[in-house]
Amino acid sequence: MRRRIYWLLPDLACARKTMDDLLLARIQEQHIHFVAREGTDLTGLHEANILQTSDVVRAAQAGLVIGGASGAVLGALAAVYFPIVGEQPQWGIAAVLAMAGAVFGAWSASLIGVSTPSHRLERFTKAIDEGQILLMVDVPRSRVDEIEQRLQALHPEAHLEGVEPDIPAFP
């Protein structure tokens, strides 16, 4: 299980040095993510992708649940009131419509979520707009204190913004 540590860095030079220090601390590049205002050249830094900067995962999960439930209800109604063969309810149609509803719900909700900024990053919007760079580093639970202390010692100009108790498994 990993924890996500948030840091606000004042400029690109500090971000590049922090990236090097994290690599020297044996944090893999895939676990280091930088977010800056649009147009900032993050060459040499591992920029956060759409999964980390948008609400696509959260929206897809909600769409999956809502679509699946809606499909199950419609399927149950169809099975009872509109049986395909005979007069007995056809419960298979309920399962099929539940799965189809879940897939459609996840797909349609993710289309909305990809254009919505992440609710996890809302509190950093003002700082990012002012030119600061957000660092998100995912570390094993056992190394959180070590990495925090290391970055505080090497980068007093950076600000620790907290640790997220759990990070999504997917992004």
mmCIF file of C-alpha atoms in Angstrom:
data_model
loop_
_atom_site.group_PDB
_atom_site.id
_atom_site.type_symbol
_atom_site.label_atom_id
_atom_site.label_comp_id
_atom_site.label_asym_id
_atom_site.label_seq_id
_atom_site.Cartn_x
_atom_site.Cartn_y
_atom_site.Cartn_z
ATOM 1 C CA MET A 1 0.000 0.000 0.000
ATOM 2 C CA ARG A 2 1.323 3.418 -0.959
ATOM 3 C CA ARG A 3 0.698 6.872 0.433
ATOM 4 C CA ARG A 4 0.704 10.011 -1.673
ATOM 5 C CA ILE A 5 2.724 12.936 -0.324
ATOM 6 C CA TYR A 6 1.928 16.416 -1.654
ATOM 7 C CA TRP A 7 4.579 19.153 -1.894
ATOM 8 C CA LEU A 8 4.383 22.647 -3.345
ATOM 9 C CA LEU A 9 7.614 23.717 -4.998
ATOM 10 C CA PRO A 10 8.356 27.365 -5.821
ATOM 11 C CA ASP A 11 9.869 26.974 -9.306
ATOM 12 C CA LEU A 12 11.153 24.636 -12.036
ATOM 13 C CA ALA A 13 14.730 24.603 -10.765
ATOM 14 C CA CYS A 14 13.562 23.355 -7.374
ATOM 15 C CA ALA A 15 11.293 20.790 -9.073
ATOM 16 C CA ARG A 16 14.162 19.403 -11.153
ATOM 17 C CA LYS A 17 16.441 19.166 -8.118
ATOM 18 C CA THR A 18 13.668 17.502 -6.104
ATOM 19 C CA MET A 19 13.130 14.963 -8.893
ATOM 20 C CA ASP A 20 16.843 14.108 -8.806
ATOM 21 C CA ASP A 21 16.789 13.777 -5.007
ATOM 22 C CA LEU A 22 13.791 11.449 -5.142
ATOM 23 C CA LEU A 23 15.477 9.291 -7.762
ATOM 24 C CA LEU A 24 18.583 9.121 -5.557
ATOM 25 C CA ALA A 25 16.306 8.016 -2.706
ATOM 26 C CA ARG A 26 15.277 5.116 -4.959
ATOM 27 C CA ILE A 27 11.760 6.320 -5.688
ATOM 28 C CA GLN A 28 10.858 5.126 -9.170
ATOM 29 C CA GLU A 29 9.997 7.774 -11.730
ATOM 30 C CA GLN A 30 6.554 6.262 -12.282
ATOM 31 C CA HIS A 31 5.664 7.196 -8.682
ATOM 32 C CA ILE A 32 6.674 10.863 -9.044
ATOM 33 C CA HIS A 33 4.146 13.254 -10.605
ATOM 34 C CA PHE A 34 4.389 17.007 -11.243
ATOM 35 C CA VAL A 35 1.515 19.391 -11.955
ATOM 36 C CA ALA A 36 2.106 22.950 -13.154
ATOM 37 C CA ARG A 37 0.003 25.637 -14.783
ATOM 38 C CA GLU A 38 -0.708 25.188 -18.441
ATOM 39 C CA GLY A 39 2.146 26.170 -20.711
ATOM 40 C CA THR A 40 4.904 25.382 -18.220
ATOM 41 C CA ASP A 41 7.784 23.416 -19.751
ATOM 42 C CA LEU A 42 8.162 20.306 -17.586
ATOM 43 C CA THR A 43 10.923 18.784 -19.704
ATOM 44 C CA GLY A 44 12.881 16.288 -17.628
ATOM 45 C CA LEU A 45 10.095 15.921 -15.069
ATOM 46 C CA HIS A 46 7.474 13.170 -14.897
ATOM 47 C CA GLU A 47 4.290 15.088 -15.583
ATOM 48 C CA ALA A 48 1.049 13.873 -13.995
ATOM 49 C CA ASN A 49 -1.280 12.258 -16.513
ATOM 50 C CA ILE A 50 -5.017 12.628 -17.044
ATOM 51 C CA LEU A 51 -5.772 9.945 -14.456
ATOM 52 C CA GLN A 52 -4.086 12.001 -11.735
ATOM 53 C CA THR A 53 -5.334 15.441 -12.784
ATOM 54 C CA SER A 54 -8.963 14.673 -13.615
ATOM 55 C CA ASP A 55 -11.892 12.941 -11.949
ATOM 56 C CA VAL A 56 -12.153 10.253 -14.645
ATOM 57 C CA VAL A 57 -11.686 7.304 -12.270
ATOM 58 C CA ARG A 58 -14.144 8.610 -9.674
ATOM 59 C CA ALA A 59 -16.703 9.412 -12.377
ATOM 60 C CA ALA A 60 -16.328 5.995 -14.015
ATOM 61 C CA GLN A 61 -16.862 4.272 -10.671
ATOM 62 C CA ALA A 62 -20.018 6.277 -10.009
ATOM 63 C CA GLY A 63 -21.263 5.617 -13.544
ATOM 64 C CA LEU A 64 -20.622 1.907 -13.129
ATOM 65 C CA VAL A 65 -22.733 1.742 -9.967
ATOM 66 C CA ILE A 66 -25.548 3.977 -11.192
ATOM 67 C CA GLY A 67 -25.660 2.381 -14.645
ATOM 68 C CA GLY A 68 -25.577 -1.137 -13.211
ATOM 69 C CA ALA A 69 -28.368 -0.388 -10.742
ATOM 70 C CA SER A 70 -30.496 1.287 -13.401
ATOM 71 C CA GLY A 71 -29.950 -1.599 -15.790
ATOM 72 C CA ALA A 72 -30.860 -4.126 -13.084
ATOM 73 C CA VAL A 73 -34.112 -2.310 -12.265
ATOM 74 C CA LEU A 74 -35.079 -1.993 -15.930
ATOM 75 C CA GLY A 75 -34.056 -5.597 -16.513
ATOM 76 C CA ALA A 76 -36.177 -6.811 -13.605
ATOM 77 C CA LEU A 77 -39.176 -4.878 -14.909
ATOM 78 C CA ALA A 78 -38.641 -6.248 -18.406
ATOM 79 C CA ALA A 79 -38.207 -9.794 -17.075
ATOM 80 C CA VAL A 80 -41.453 -9.675 -15.114
ATOM 81 C CA TYR A 81 -43.722 -7.666 -17.436
ATOM 82 C CA PHE A 82 -42.303 -8.518 -20.862
ATOM 83 C CA PRO A 83 -41.071 -12.135 -20.799
ATOM 84 C CA ILE A 84 -39.474 -13.202 -24.065
ATOM 85 C CA VAL A 85 -40.549 -16.841 -23.980
ATOM 86 C CA GLY A 86 -43.678 -18.000 -22.170
ATOM 87 C CA GLU A 87 -45.226 -16.291 -19.199
ATOM 88 C CA GLN A 88 -42.503 -16.955 -16.623
ATOM 89 C CA PRO A 89 -40.088 -14.088 -15.808
ATOM 90 C CA GLN A 90 -36.869 -14.219 -17.824
ATOM 91 C CA TRP A 91 -34.271 -13.235 -15.180
ATOM 92 C CA GLY A 92 -31.382 -13.536 -17.615
ATOM 93 C CA ILE A 93 -32.489 -10.305 -19.264
ATOM 94 C CA ALA A 94 -32.116 -8.509 -15.906
ATOM 95 C CA ALA A 95 -28.492 -9.646 -15.641
ATOM 96 C CA VAL A 96 -27.742 -8.669 -19.231
ATOM 97 C CA LEU A 97 -29.300 -5.222 -18.830
ATOM 98 C CA ALA A 98 -27.465 -4.704 -15.517
ATOM 99 C CA MET A 99 -24.110 -5.438 -17.190
ATOM 100 C CA ALA A 100 -24.968 -3.303 -20.223
ATOM 101 C CA GLY A 101 -26.081 -0.467 -17.940
ATOM 102 C CA ALA A 102 -22.864 -0.708 -15.916
ATOM 103 C CA VAL A 103 -20.689 -0.552 -19.039
ATOM 104 C CA PHE A 104 -22.686 2.310 -20.547
ATOM 105 C CA GLY A 105 -22.758 4.195 -17.234
ATOM 106 C CA ALA A 106 -19.006 3.863 -16.710
ATOM 107 C CA TRP A 107 -18.261 4.935 -20.281
ATOM 108 C CA SER A 108 -20.589 7.940 -20.335
ATOM 109 C CA ALA A 109 -19.591 9.139 -16.859
ATOM 110 C CA SER A 110 -15.883 8.847 -17.690
ATOM 111 C CA LEU A 111 -16.429 11.146 -20.675
ATOM 112 C CA ILE A 112 -17.635 13.779 -18.239
ATOM 113 C CA GLY A 113 -15.015 12.993 -15.590
ATOM 114 C CA VAL A 114 -12.081 13.384 -17.983
ATOM 115 C CA SER A 115 -12.953 17.069 -18.407
ATOM 116 C CA THR A 116 -13.477 17.687 -14.681
ATOM 117 C CA PRO A 117 -10.471 18.684 -12.544
ATOM 118 C CA SER A 118 -9.619 16.245 -9.770
ATOM 119 C CA HIS A 119 -11.383 16.938 -6.493
ATOM 120 C CA ARG A 120 -8.183 15.803 -4.754
ATOM 121 C CA LEU A 121 -6.240 18.692 -6.324
ATOM 122 C CA GLU A 122 -8.794 21.493 -5.841
ATOM 123 C CA ARG A 123 -6.965 22.910 -2.831
ATOM 124 C CA PHE A 124 -3.805 23.430 -4.937
ATOM 125 C CA THR A 125 -5.428 25.303 -7.837
ATOM 126 C CA LYS A 126 -4.591 28.798 -6.578
ATOM 127 C CA ALA A 127 -0.931 27.939 -5.877
ATOM 128 C CA ILE A 128 -0.528 26.276 -9.286
ATOM 129 C CA ASP A 129 -2.109 29.286 -11.019
ATOM 130 C CA GLU A 130 0.403 31.518 -9.202
ATOM 131 C CA GLY A 131 3.280 29.532 -10.732
ATOM 132 C CA GLN A 132 4.110 26.994 -8.063
ATOM 133 C CA ILE A 133 4.580 23.353 -8.992
ATOM 134 C CA LEU A 134 2.751 20.550 -7.257
ATOM 135 C CA LEU A 135 4.704 17.373 -6.571
ATOM 136 C CA MET A 136 2.802 14.181 -5.844
ATOM 137 C CA VAL A 137 5.035 11.308 -4.806
ATOM 138 C CA ASP A 138 3.680 7.853 -4.037
ATOM 139 C CA VAL A 139 5.806 6.023 -1.497
ATOM 140 C CA PRO A 140 5.404 2.837 0.516
ATOM 141 C CA ARG A 141 3.750 3.470 3.864
ATOM 142 C CA SER A 142 6.958 2.523 5.674
ATOM 143 C CA ARG A 143 8.973 5.262 3.888
ATOM 144 C CA VAL A 144 6.661 8.259 4.295
ATOM 145 C CA ASP A 145 8.531 9.769 7.257
ATOM 146 C CA GLU A 146 11.921 9.124 5.674
ATOM 147 C CA ILE A 147 10.997 10.853 2.401
ATOM 148 C CA GLU A 148 9.324 13.782 4.180
ATOM 149 C CA GLN A 149 12.400 14.346 6.352
ATOM 150 C CA ARG A 150 14.722 14.037 3.364
ATOM 151 C CA LEU A 151 12.820 16.596 1.306
ATOM 152 C CA GLN A 152 12.453 18.983 4.240
ATOM 153 C CA ALA A 153 16.200 18.856 4.855
ATOM 154 C CA LEU A 154 17.200 19.228 1.184
ATOM 155 C CA HIS A 155 14.474 21.681 0.134
ATOM 156 C CA PRO A 156 13.529 24.128 2.875
ATOM 157 C CA GLU A 157 11.918 26.354 0.227
ATOM 158 C CA ALA A 158 9.315 23.650 -0.529
ATOM 159 C CA HIS A 159 6.128 23.259 1.495
ATOM 160 C CA LEU A 160 4.791 19.932 2.677
ATOM 161 C CA GLU A 161 1.055 19.930 1.991
ATOM 162 C CA GLY A 162 0.155 16.642 3.608
ATOM 163 C CA VAL A 163 -0.178 12.943 3.027
ATOM 164 C CA GLU A 164 -3.172 11.291 1.481
ATOM 165 C CA PRO A 165 -4.006 8.184 3.506
ATOM 166 C CA ASP A 166 -4.775 6.087 0.481
ATOM 167 C CA ILE A 167 -4.160 6.555 -3.200
ATOM 168 C CA PRO A 168 -6.240 5.031 -5.939
ATOM 169 C CA ALA A 169 -4.802 1.739 -7.101
ATOM 170 C CA PHE A 170 -5.346 2.532 -10.771
ATOM 171 C CA PRO A 171 -3.696 5.925 -11.363
#
